[in-house]
Coordinates of C-alpha atoms in Angstrom, one line a residue:
Chain A
N7 CA 10.5 19.2 -17.8
S8 CA 8.7 15.8 -19.3
T9 CA 6.4 13.5 -17.4
L10 CA 5.8 10.3 -18.4
V11 CA 2.5 8.3 -16.5
I12 CA 2.3 4.9 -16.5
A13 CA -1.8 4.6 -17.8
E14 CA -3.5 1.4 -16.0
H15 CA -6.1 -0.3 -17.7
N16 CA -7.4 -2.9 -18.6
N17 CA -6.5 -3.7 -21.6
E18 CA -10.5 -2.5 -22.7
K19 CA -10.7 0.1 -20.3
L20 CA -8.8 3.2 -19.0
T21 CA -8.9 3.3 -15.5
P22 CA -9.9 7.0 -13.8
I23 CA -6.4 7.3 -11.6
T24 CA -5.2 7.9 -14.6
L25 CA -6.8 11.1 -14.8
N26 CA -5.9 11.8 -11.1
T27 CA -2.5 10.9 -12.7
V28 CA -2.0 12.8 -15.4
A29 CA -3.3 16.2 -13.2
A30 CA -0.3 15.2 -10.8
A31 CA 1.5 15.4 -13.7
K32 CA 0.8 18.6 -15.3
K33 CA 1.8 20.5 -12.0
L34 CA 5.0 19.8 -12.6
G35 CA 5.2 21.9 -16.0
G36 CA 6.7 20.6 -19.1
D37 CA 5.8 17.9 -21.4
V38 CA 3.2 14.9 -20.3
S39 CA 3.2 11.5 -22.5
C40 CA 1.9 8.2 -22.0
L41 CA 2.7 4.7 -21.7
V42 CA 0.0 2.5 -22.9
V43 CA 1.0 -0.8 -21.6
G44 CA -0.3 -4.3 -22.5
T45 CA -2.3 -7.0 -24.9
Q46 CA -4.0 -5.6 -27.0
C47 CA -5.2 -2.7 -26.2
S48 CA -4.9 -0.5 -28.9
K49 CA -8.1 1.1 -27.9
V50 CA -6.5 2.8 -24.8
A51 CA -4.4 4.2 -26.4
E52 CA -7.1 5.8 -28.5
E53 CA -8.4 6.6 -25.0
V54 CA -5.6 8.0 -23.9
S55 CA -4.8 10.5 -26.5
K56 CA -7.7 12.1 -25.9
I57 CA -7.4 12.8 -22.9
E58 CA -6.4 17.1 -22.2
G59 CA -3.0 17.4 -21.7
V60 CA -1.1 14.6 -23.1
N61 CA 0.7 15.1 -25.3
K62 CA 2.2 11.4 -26.9
V63 CA 1.3 8.6 -26.6
L64 CA 3.9 4.9 -26.3
L65 CA 1.8 2.2 -27.3
A66 CA 3.7 -1.2 -26.2
D67 CA 1.3 -4.1 -26.8
N68 CA 3.0 -7.7 -26.0
D69 CA 1.6 -11.0 -25.3
A70 CA 4.4 -10.7 -22.6
F71 CA 2.1 -8.6 -20.9
K72 CA -0.6 -10.3 -19.6
G73 CA -1.2 -10.0 -16.4
F74 CA 0.3 -6.3 -15.8
L75 CA 3.0 -8.4 -14.4
P76 CA 5.9 -6.1 -13.2
E77 CA 8.8 -8.7 -14.4
A78 CA 7.8 -7.6 -17.4
I79 CA 6.9 -4.2 -17.2
S80 CA 9.8 -3.5 -16.0
P81 CA 12.6 -3.5 -18.2
L82 CA 10.0 -1.5 -20.9
L83 CA 10.8 0.9 -18.8
V84 CA 13.6 1.8 -18.5
A85 CA 14.2 1.6 -22.0
T86 CA 11.6 3.5 -22.4
Q87 CA 13.4 6.1 -20.0
N88 CA 17.1 4.9 -22.1
Q89 CA 15.4 6.8 -25.0
F90 CA 13.6 9.5 -23.5
K91 CA 15.2 11.0 -20.2
Y92 CA 12.0 11.6 -18.7
T93 CA 12.4 14.4 -15.7
H94 CA 9.7 12.7 -14.3
I95 CA 7.8 9.1 -14.5
L96 CA 4.7 8.9 -12.1
A97 CA 1.3 5.8 -11.9
G98 CA -1.5 6.0 -9.7
A99 CA -1.1 4.5 -6.1
T100 CA -3.1 1.1 -6.6
A101 CA -2.1 -2.2 -6.1
F102 CA -0.4 -2.2 -10.2
G103 CA 1.0 1.2 -10.4
K104 CA 2.7 0.2 -6.1
N105 CA 4.2 -3.4 -7.6
L106 CA 5.4 -1.5 -10.9
I107 CA 6.8 1.9 -9.4
P108 CA 10.5 0.6 -6.8
R109 CA 10.9 -2.6 -9.3
T110 CA 10.9 -0.2 -12.3
A111 CA 13.0 2.6 -9.8
A112 CA 15.9 0.2 -8.2
L113 CA 16.8 -0.9 -11.7
L114 CA 17.4 3.3 -12.0
D115 CA 18.9 3.4 -9.0
V116 CA 16.7 6.0 -7.9
S117 CA 14.7 5.9 -4.3
P118 CA 10.9 6.4 -5.9
I119 CA 8.1 8.7 -3.7
S120 CA 5.0 6.6 -2.5
D121 CA 1.7 8.4 -2.6
I122 CA 2.0 12.2 -2.1
I123 CA -0.8 14.1 -2.2
G124 CA 0.6 17.1 -3.2
V125 CA 3.4 19.5 -5.7
E126 CA 5.8 22.1 -4.1
S127 CA 8.0 21.5 -6.1
P128 CA 9.2 19.7 -9.6
D129 CA 11.8 17.8 -7.3
T130 CA 9.5 18.7 -3.9
F131 CA 6.9 16.4 -2.8
I132 CA 4.2 15.6 -0.3
R133 CA 3.3 13.0 1.4
T134 CA 1.5 11.1 4.4
I135 CA 3.7 9.0 7.0
Y136 CA 2.2 7.3 10.0
A137 CA -1.1 6.5 8.4
G138 CA -1.3 10.3 8.0
N139 CA -0.3 11.5 11.2
A140 CA 1.8 13.6 10.7
I141 CA 2.7 15.0 7.0
Q142 CA 5.7 14.7 5.1
T143 CA 7.7 17.4 2.5
V144 CA 10.6 15.6 0.7
K145 CA 12.8 16.6 -1.7
S146 CA 14.0 14.9 -4.2
N147 CA 17.9 14.7 -5.3
D148 CA 17.6 12.0 -8.2
A149 CA 17.6 13.0 -11.6
V150 CA 14.8 10.7 -12.3
K151 CA 11.5 11.1 -9.9
I152 CA 10.0 8.1 -9.6
I153 CA 6.5 8.4 -8.2
T154 CA 3.3 7.8 -7.2
V155 CA -0.1 9.7 -6.7
R156 CA -3.0 9.2 -4.1
G157 CA -6.2 9.6 -6.7
T158 CA -8.3 11.5 -4.7
A159 CA -5.2 14.2 -4.1
F160 CA -5.9 16.0 -7.5
A161 CA -8.8 16.4 -9.7
P162 CA -8.8 14.5 -13.0
V163 CA -8.2 15.5 -16.1
E164 CA -10.6 16.7 -18.6
V165 CA -11.2 12.7 -21.1
T166 CA -11.8 15.1 -23.7
G167 CA -9.6 17.7 -25.5
G168 CA -6.5 16.6 -26.2
S169 CA -5.3 14.3 -29.6
A170 CA -1.7 13.7 -28.9
A171 CA -0.1 11.8 -31.8
T172 CA 1.2 7.9 -30.5
E173 CA 4.3 5.9 -31.2
P174 CA 5.1 2.3 -30.4
A175 CA 7.6 2.7 -27.6
P176 CA 11.0 1.4 -27.4
G177 CA 12.1 -2.1 -25.9
S178 CA 8.4 -3.6 -26.0
D179 CA 9.4 -7.2 -27.2
V180 CA 10.1 -7.9 -23.6
T181 CA 9.7 -11.4 -22.8
N182 CA 9.2 -12.8 -18.8
D183 CA 10.3 -16.5 -17.8
L184 CA 10.2 -15.8 -14.4
S185 CA 6.2 -14.7 -13.4
E186 CA 3.4 -15.6 -15.1
F187 CA -0.2 -14.5 -15.0
V188 CA -2.7 -17.3 -13.8
S189 CA -6.4 -15.7 -13.3
Q190 CA -8.5 -12.7 -12.1
E191 CA -11.7 -13.2 -9.4
L192 CA -13.1 -9.3 -9.2
T193 CA -15.4 -9.0 -6.7
K194 CA -18.5 -8.7 -8.9
S195 CA -21.3 -5.4 -8.1
D196 CA -23.8 -3.1 -9.4
R197 CA -22.7 -0.9 -7.1
P198 CA -20.2 1.8 -7.8
E199 CA -16.2 1.0 -7.5
L200 CA -15.2 2.4 -3.8
T201 CA -12.9 5.6 -4.5
G202 CA -14.8 7.2 -7.1
A203 CA -18.2 6.6 -5.7
K204 CA -20.2 9.8 -4.4
T205 CA -20.6 8.8 -1.8
V206 CA -18.9 5.4 0.7
I207 CA -21.1 3.5 3.4
S208 CA -18.5 2.1 6.0
G209 CA -18.7 -0.8 8.1
G210 CA -16.3 -1.2 11.2
R211 CA -16.1 -3.9 13.7
G212 CA -19.3 -2.2 15.1
M213 CA -21.0 -4.1 12.5
K214 CA -20.2 -8.0 14.5
N215 CA -20.1 -10.1 11.6
G216 CA -20.4 -10.0 7.4
E217 CA -24.2 -10.8 6.9
N218 CA -25.2 -7.6 9.2
F219 CA -23.3 -5.9 6.0
K220 CA -26.9 -6.5 4.4
L221 CA -28.0 -3.6 6.1
L222 CA -24.9 -1.8 4.7
Y223 CA -24.9 -2.9 0.6
D224 CA -29.6 -2.0 1.4
L225 CA -29.1 1.1 2.6
A226 CA -26.4 1.4 -0.6
D227 CA -28.1 0.3 -2.5
K228 CA -30.8 2.8 -2.3
M229 CA -28.5 5.6 -2.1
H230 CA -26.9 5.0 -5.0
A231 CA -23.2 4.1 -2.9
A232 CA -20.0 1.8 -2.6
V233 CA -19.9 0.1 0.4
G234 CA -15.9 -0.3 2.4
A235 CA -14.8 -1.2 6.1
S236 CA -12.4 -0.7 8.7
R237 CA -9.3 -2.8 8.9
A238 CA -10.4 -4.3 12.5
A239 CA -14.1 -6.0 9.8
V240 CA -11.5 -6.9 7.8
D241 CA -9.6 -8.3 9.6
A242 CA -12.2 -10.0 11.7
G243 CA -12.8 -11.6 8.6
F244 CA -16.3 -10.1 8.6
V245 CA -15.5 -8.9 4.3
P246 CA -12.6 -9.1 1.8
N247 CA -9.9 -6.9 2.0
D248 CA -10.7 -4.9 -1.0
M249 CA -13.4 -3.1 0.2
Q250 CA -10.5 -2.6 3.1
V251 CA -10.9 2.0 3.2
G252 CA -7.9 2.8 5.8
Q253 CA -4.0 4.1 4.8
T254 CA -3.8 0.6 4.0
G255 CA -6.5 -0.2 2.3
K256 CA -8.2 2.1 -0.5
I257 CA -8.1 5.7 0.3
V258 CA -11.7 7.6 -0.6
A259 CA -12.6 10.8 -0.8
P260 CA -16.5 10.5 -1.5
E261 CA -18.8 14.2 -1.7
L262 CA -20.5 11.4 1.5
Y263 CA -19.1 9.0 4.3
I264 CA -21.0 7.2 6.2
A265 CA -19.0 5.6 8.7
V266 CA -21.4 3.1 10.9
G267 CA -20.1 0.9 14.4
I268 CA -16.8 2.1 13.2
S269 CA -14.6 3.9 16.7
G270 CA -12.6 5.6 14.1
A271 CA -9.1 4.5 14.3
I272 CA -6.4 6.6 13.0
Q273 CA -5.4 4.3 10.3
H274 CA -8.9 4.1 9.2
L275 CA -9.9 7.6 9.2
A276 CA -6.7 8.4 6.9
G277 CA -8.1 7.0 3.8
M278 CA -11.6 8.5 4.4
K279 CA -10.4 12.1 5.9
D280 CA -10.9 13.8 3.6
S281 CA -14.5 13.2 2.8
K282 CA -16.6 16.2 2.1
I283 CA -19.0 15.3 4.5
I284 CA -18.8 12.0 7.3
V285 CA -21.4 10.9 9.5
A286 CA -20.9 8.6 12.3
I287 CA -23.4 6.7 13.5
N288 CA -22.1 4.8 16.7
K289 CA -23.0 4.0 20.1
D290 CA -20.1 5.2 21.8
P291 CA -19.8 9.1 21.9
D292 CA -16.5 8.3 23.0
A293 CA -15.3 6.9 19.8
P294 CA -12.8 9.4 18.4
I295 CA -15.1 9.1 15.0
F296 CA -17.4 11.8 16.1
Q297 CA -14.8 14.6 16.3
V298 CA -14.0 14.3 12.3
A299 CA -17.8 13.8 11.8
D300 CA -19.7 17.2 10.3
Y301 CA -23.1 15.1 11.9
G302 CA -22.8 13.0 14.3
L303 CA -25.6 9.8 15.6
V304 CA -25.1 8.2 18.9
M305 CA -27.3 5.0 18.2
D306 CA -27.2 1.6 18.2
L307 CA -26.4 0.8 14.5
F308 CA -29.2 -1.9 14.3
K309 CA -31.2 0.4 15.3
A310 CA -30.4 3.3 13.0
V311 CA -29.9 1.9 9.5
P312 CA -32.5 0.2 9.3
E313 CA -34.6 3.5 10.8
L314 CA -32.2 5.4 7.9
D315 CA -33.2 2.6 5.6
S316 CA -37.2 2.9 5.3
L317 CA -37.7 6.6 5.6
I318 CA -34.7 7.3 2.3
K319 CA -36.7 6.6 -0.7
Chain B
M5 CA 12.7 -31.6 -2.6
S6 CA 15.1 -30.5 -0.7
A7 CA 13.5 -27.6 1.9
Y8 CA 14.0 -23.1 1.0
R9 CA 15.7 -21.4 3.3
V10 CA 13.7 -19.0 4.0
L11 CA 14.8 -15.0 5.0
V12 CA 12.2 -12.4 5.9
G13 CA 12.4 -8.9 6.7
C14 CA 11.3 -7.6 10.3
K15 CA 11.8 -3.1 11.4
R16 CA 11.0 -1.6 14.2
V17 CA 8.4 1.1 14.0
I18 CA 6.3 3.0 16.5
D19 CA 4.2 1.0 18.2
Y20 CA 0.8 1.3 16.1
A21 CA -1.4 2.0 18.8
V22 CA 0.5 5.3 20.1
K23 CA -0.4 9.2 19.1
I24 CA 2.0 10.1 17.0
R25 CA 3.5 13.9 17.9
V26 CA 5.8 15.6 15.5
K27 CA 9.3 16.8 16.8
P28 CA 9.2 20.8 17.5
D29 CA 11.8 21.0 15.1
K30 CA 8.9 19.7 12.6
L31 CA 11.6 17.4 11.4
G32 CA 10.6 14.3 11.7
V33 CA 8.3 12.4 14.9
V34 CA 8.8 11.5 18.6
T35 CA 10.9 8.3 18.9
D36 CA 12.3 8.9 22.9
G37 CA 10.9 6.6 25.0
V38 CA 7.7 6.0 22.7
K39 CA 7.2 2.3 22.2
H40 CA 7.9 0.3 19.8
S41 CA 7.6 -2.8 17.5
M42 CA 8.1 -4.9 15.0
N43 CA 6.3 -3.6 11.5
P44 CA 3.2 -5.6 12.4
F45 CA 2.7 -6.8 8.2
D46 CA 6.5 -7.8 9.3
E47 CA 5.4 -9.9 12.1
I48 CA 2.4 -11.8 9.4
A49 CA 5.8 -12.8 7.2
I50 CA 7.4 -14.0 9.9
E51 CA 4.2 -16.5 10.8
E52 CA 4.2 -17.2 7.5
A53 CA 7.9 -18.2 6.9
I54 CA 7.5 -20.4 10.8
R55 CA 4.5 -21.8 9.2
L56 CA 6.6 -23.3 6.0
K57 CA 9.0 -24.4 8.4
E58 CA 6.7 -26.2 10.5
K59 CA 5.4 -27.9 7.0
K60 CA 9.2 -29.4 6.0
L61 CA 8.6 -26.6 3.2
A62 CA 12.0 -24.3 4.7
S63 CA 14.7 -25.8 5.9
E64 CA 15.9 -22.7 7.9
V65 CA 14.3 -19.0 8.7
V66 CA 16.6 -16.0 8.8
A67 CA 15.2 -13.0 10.1
F68 CA 17.4 -9.6 9.2
S69 CA 16.6 -6.7 10.5
C70 CA 18.1 -2.8 10.2
G71 CA 19.2 0.3 11.9
P72 CA 20.0 1.4 15.1
T73 CA 21.0 -1.1 18.4
A74 CA 16.6 -1.0 19.8
S75 CA 16.2 -3.4 16.2
Q76 CA 18.6 -6.5 18.1
E77 CA 15.1 -6.4 20.5
T78 CA 13.4 -6.7 17.6
L79 CA 15.2 -10.2 15.9
R80 CA 14.5 -11.1 19.5
T81 CA 10.8 -11.0 19.0
A82 CA 11.3 -12.7 15.8
M83 CA 13.3 -16.0 17.2
A84 CA 10.9 -16.3 19.9
M85 CA 8.2 -15.9 17.2
G86 CA 10.5 -19.3 15.4
A87 CA 13.2 -17.7 13.4
D88 CA 16.3 -20.4 13.5
R89 CA 19.2 -17.2 13.7
A90 CA 19.0 -13.3 13.3
I91 CA 21.3 -10.4 11.1
H92 CA 21.5 -7.3 12.4
V93 CA 23.0 -4.8 10.2
E94 CA 23.5 -1.7 13.0
I95 CA 23.6 2.2 10.5
D96 CA 22.9 4.3 13.6
G97 CA 22.6 8.7 14.0
K98 CA 22.3 10.3 10.4
E99 CA 22.8 7.2 8.9
A100 CA 19.7 6.0 10.1
E101 CA 18.0 9.0 9.1
T102 CA 19.2 8.7 5.8
L103 CA 17.8 4.8 5.5
Q104 CA 14.9 4.1 3.2
P105 CA 13.2 1.5 1.0
I106 CA 16.0 1.4 -1.7
H107 CA 19.0 1.1 1.2
V108 CA 17.2 -2.2 3.3
A109 CA 17.0 -3.9 -0.4
K110 CA 20.7 -3.1 -1.1
L111 CA 21.3 -4.6 1.9
L112 CA 19.2 -7.9 2.0
S113 CA 19.6 -8.6 -1.9
K114 CA 22.9 -9.6 -1.0
V115 CA 22.4 -11.2 1.9
A116 CA 20.4 -13.7 -0.5
Q117 CA 23.1 -13.8 -2.2
E118 CA 25.9 -15.1 0.8
E119 CA 22.8 -16.3 2.8
K120 CA 21.8 -18.5 -0.4
I121 CA 18.2 -18.0 0.0
D122 CA 14.7 -18.7 -1.8
I123 CA 12.7 -17.2 -0.3
I124 CA 12.4 -14.0 1.2
M125 CA 9.4 -12.9 2.7
L126 CA 8.3 -9.5 3.3
G127 CA 5.9 -6.4 5.4
K128 CA 3.8 -5.4 2.0
Q129 CA 4.6 -1.8 4.0
A130 CA 5.5 -0.9 7.1
I131 CA 3.5 1.5 9.5
D132 CA 6.2 4.8 9.9
D133 CA 6.5 5.8 6.2
D134 CA 3.8 4.1 4.8
C135 CA 6.5 3.1 1.9
N136 CA 5.7 0.1 0.2
Q137 CA 8.7 -0.4 -1.2
T138 CA 11.3 -2.7 0.1
A139 CA 10.6 -6.0 -1.5
Q140 CA 9.5 -4.7 -5.1
M141 CA 13.2 -3.2 -5.2
T142 CA 15.0 -5.9 -3.6
A143 CA 13.2 -7.9 -6.3
S144 CA 14.2 -6.1 -8.8
L145 CA 17.9 -5.9 -7.6
L146 CA 18.2 -9.3 -8.1
N147 CA 16.5 -10.4 -10.8
W148 CA 13.7 -12.4 -9.0
P149 CA 10.1 -12.4 -9.7
Q150 CA 7.8 -11.0 -6.7
A151 CA 4.5 -11.3 -5.5
T152 CA 3.8 -8.7 -3.4
F153 CA 0.1 -8.1 -1.3
A154 CA -0.4 -12.0 -0.8
S155 CA -2.4 -13.3 0.9
K156 CA -2.7 -17.2 0.1
I157 CA 1.1 -18.9 -1.2
E158 CA 0.4 -22.6 -2.5
N159 CA 4.1 -24.0 -2.9
D160 CA 3.9 -25.3 -6.5
N161 CA 7.0 -28.0 -7.5
G162 CA 9.4 -25.1 -7.0
S163 CA 7.1 -22.4 -7.5
F164 CA 4.9 -20.3 -5.6
K165 CA 1.1 -19.7 -6.9
V166 CA -0.1 -16.6 -4.9
T167 CA -2.9 -15.2 -4.2
R168 CA -3.0 -11.7 -4.2
E169 CA -5.4 -9.1 -3.2
I170 CA -5.7 -6.2 -5.7
D171 CA -7.7 -3.6 -6.2
G172 CA -11.5 -4.8 -6.8
G173 CA -10.8 -8.5 -5.5
L174 CA -8.3 -10.3 -5.9
E175 CA -5.5 -12.5 -8.8
T176 CA -3.3 -15.0 -8.6
I177 CA -0.2 -15.5 -10.0
K178 CA 2.8 -18.5 -10.4
V179 CA 6.8 -17.2 -9.1
K180 CA 9.2 -19.4 -9.9
L181 CA 12.2 -19.8 -7.0
P182 CA 14.2 -17.9 -5.5
A183 CA 11.1 -15.0 -5.5
V184 CA 10.4 -12.5 -2.8
I185 CA 6.8 -12.1 -1.4
S186 CA 5.2 -9.7 0.4
A187 CA 2.7 -9.9 3.4
D188 CA -0.4 -8.2 2.6
L189 CA -3.5 -8.1 6.3
R190 CA -5.2 -11.8 5.3
L191 CA -1.9 -13.3 4.7
N192 CA -2.3 -15.7 8.7
E193 CA -3.0 -14.8 12.0
P194 CA 1.0 -13.9 13.4
R195 CA 1.3 -15.8 16.9
Y196 CA 2.6 -14.4 20.6
A197 CA 6.1 -15.4 21.4
T198 CA 5.2 -17.6 24.7
L199 CA 7.7 -17.1 27.2
P200 CA 10.0 -19.7 27.6
N201 CA 10.4 -19.0 23.3
I202 CA 11.3 -15.5 24.6
M203 CA 13.8 -17.6 27.0
K204 CA 15.5 -19.5 24.3
A205 CA 15.2 -17.2 21.4
K206 CA 18.2 -15.4 24.4
K207 CA 20.0 -17.7 23.1
K208 CA 20.0 -17.9 19.3
P209 CA 22.1 -16.9 16.7
L210 CA 22.8 -13.3 16.3
A211 CA 25.2 -11.8 13.6
K212 CA 26.0 -8.1 13.8
K213 CA 26.6 -6.7 10.6
K214 CA 27.4 -3.4 9.2
P215 CA 26.3 -1.7 6.0
S216 CA 30.1 -1.9 4.5
D217 CA 30.0 -5.7 4.9
Y218 CA 27.7 -5.7 2.5
G219 CA 29.2 -3.3 0.0
V220 CA 26.2 -1.0 0.9
E221 CA 26.6 3.1 0.9
V222 CA 24.1 4.1 3.2
K223 CA 23.5 7.4 0.8
A224 CA 20.9 10.4 1.4
H225 CA 18.4 10.4 -2.3
Q226 CA 16.6 12.5 -0.3
Q227 CA 15.7 14.8 1.8
V228 CA 13.0 15.8 5.0
L229 CA 12.3 19.4 4.4
K230 CA 9.5 19.0 6.7
V231 CA 7.6 17.7 8.8
E232 CA 3.7 18.7 10.0
D233 CA 0.4 17.3 11.6
P234 CA -2.3 17.2 9.5
P235 CA -4.8 19.7 9.6
V236 CA -7.6 19.5 11.6
R237 CA -10.6 18.0 10.7
Q238 CA -14.4 20.1 12.9
A239 CA -15.7 18.0 14.4
G240 CA -19.5 18.7 13.5
Q241 CA -22.5 18.9 15.6
K242 CA -24.4 15.4 16.7
L243 CA -28.0 14.6 16.1
E244 CA -30.4 13.0 18.2
T245 CA -32.4 10.7 14.9
V246 CA -32.3 8.9 12.4
E247 CA -35.2 11.7 11.2
D248 CA -32.9 14.8 11.7
L249 CA -30.1 12.9 9.9
V250 CA -32.5 12.1 6.7
V251 CA -33.3 16.0 6.3
K252 CA -29.0 17.0 7.3
L253 CA -28.7 13.9 3.7
K254 CA -31.7 15.9 2.1
D255 CA -30.2 19.4 2.6
G256 CA -27.1 18.0 0.8
G257 CA -29.1 16.2 -1.8
F258 CA -27.7 13.1 -0.9
V259 CA -30.9 11.7 -0.8

């Protein structure tokens, strides 16, 4: 077996999910190569070459990769695959990976496997369906397995310990006149990133409006926590979609998850039920969130959250 | 500028409010006698296509579905919302079980070529298999650009400026037409079909096709070995006061 992992980064720094993806790759056995594709991203290639368990780094540095558009990266991946004949191609199940992997798979006439949470054998994988309501074990008959990996399901490998050589990736002289990157507006926040935070505090429809989320932001700042939201809160327009925790949003598995005014719809539970400790605050004692919570507080959140805030130093 | 021809995919799935039950043979989930509806993300895609038509940017909206005969109900819903006509590719029995995004993408790309489509609008993922693949694969097969996870689209002289939902915020890209766009949650709020429109939709044309009409073979790329219930998380304890919670958080070393 030999696996190619597509590194995710912003041309400056590696995105942590790459470490989880390399961990999944190691479970497959065999060599692990990492493809770093971007624009002036040699710094990232250096970072990747030190990752534990990475045997080789392929670097594709070209202006055509600006914005990491899949129209440019997919042909590069196909050229790389044609040269090295990997048995597996992996990327993290992020906006980047989900955008790129199926486009590449179609060019290779392969049916990709999305968002795996486990590796049973080199051709058999475990993933969730129906928003985590059922767990599917699926065997791939394709010659190359093309996969996205749920980061929270694989413990990250170490960022040091490796000393892989870097070589240029084949076929990086691509052009792209189909699409064009215009701009990016990332939410600026001093709080930790949602999928990597040790503590996550999420609000649901019970928050009533966007302004009330300030209660959660204040508490989060005291607890060094990230703030998330249920799909209901996003649908209602309280907060932006990138805060959504759930099967159609982000999958998180922090040490501590505090669900505030969240009823616990299945699709939300799918995004957070692997958290180590779950606390639920909801005034409805029958809310399904209490069925998964380690500690439940049946109380009006507008009373409970300020009180909690005042009791935490 | 001539108006665009829009193709919209819509999938019939188990209704989002239904509690999923795994079948006793552990090879799938119970679908018999279970309420089905249109995949919610596809409703958003249909709504956006209809809005393009209402803005006179689109000349025709064609709804597409593949799957068992019952998929035609979903297509009627799409037409009741405002799609002009529909194409159903019937796939039943064993073939339906092996049907995957790659096959749907192949069918969509053939239909798009045959119908001289400018824009394919799809939901970003279906809420049954949660694959999130069809839009990307369709764009790939056609060598068209893809604007996935769209939360806003703007016509810009033969291209579309699309705002995308990405991790940590938003991103704007420009795609040349023809293109594939996949809808995220916040693109719009789909309308409800009114009773008069539901009646009208019954008379709109619905073409019935087979995969072989498009030269597509529903070949099994994968085999589902097992479907199981997720591990059950034990409910913990109810606490009486916020002080009790603070004690627990302190014990856990969180505060």
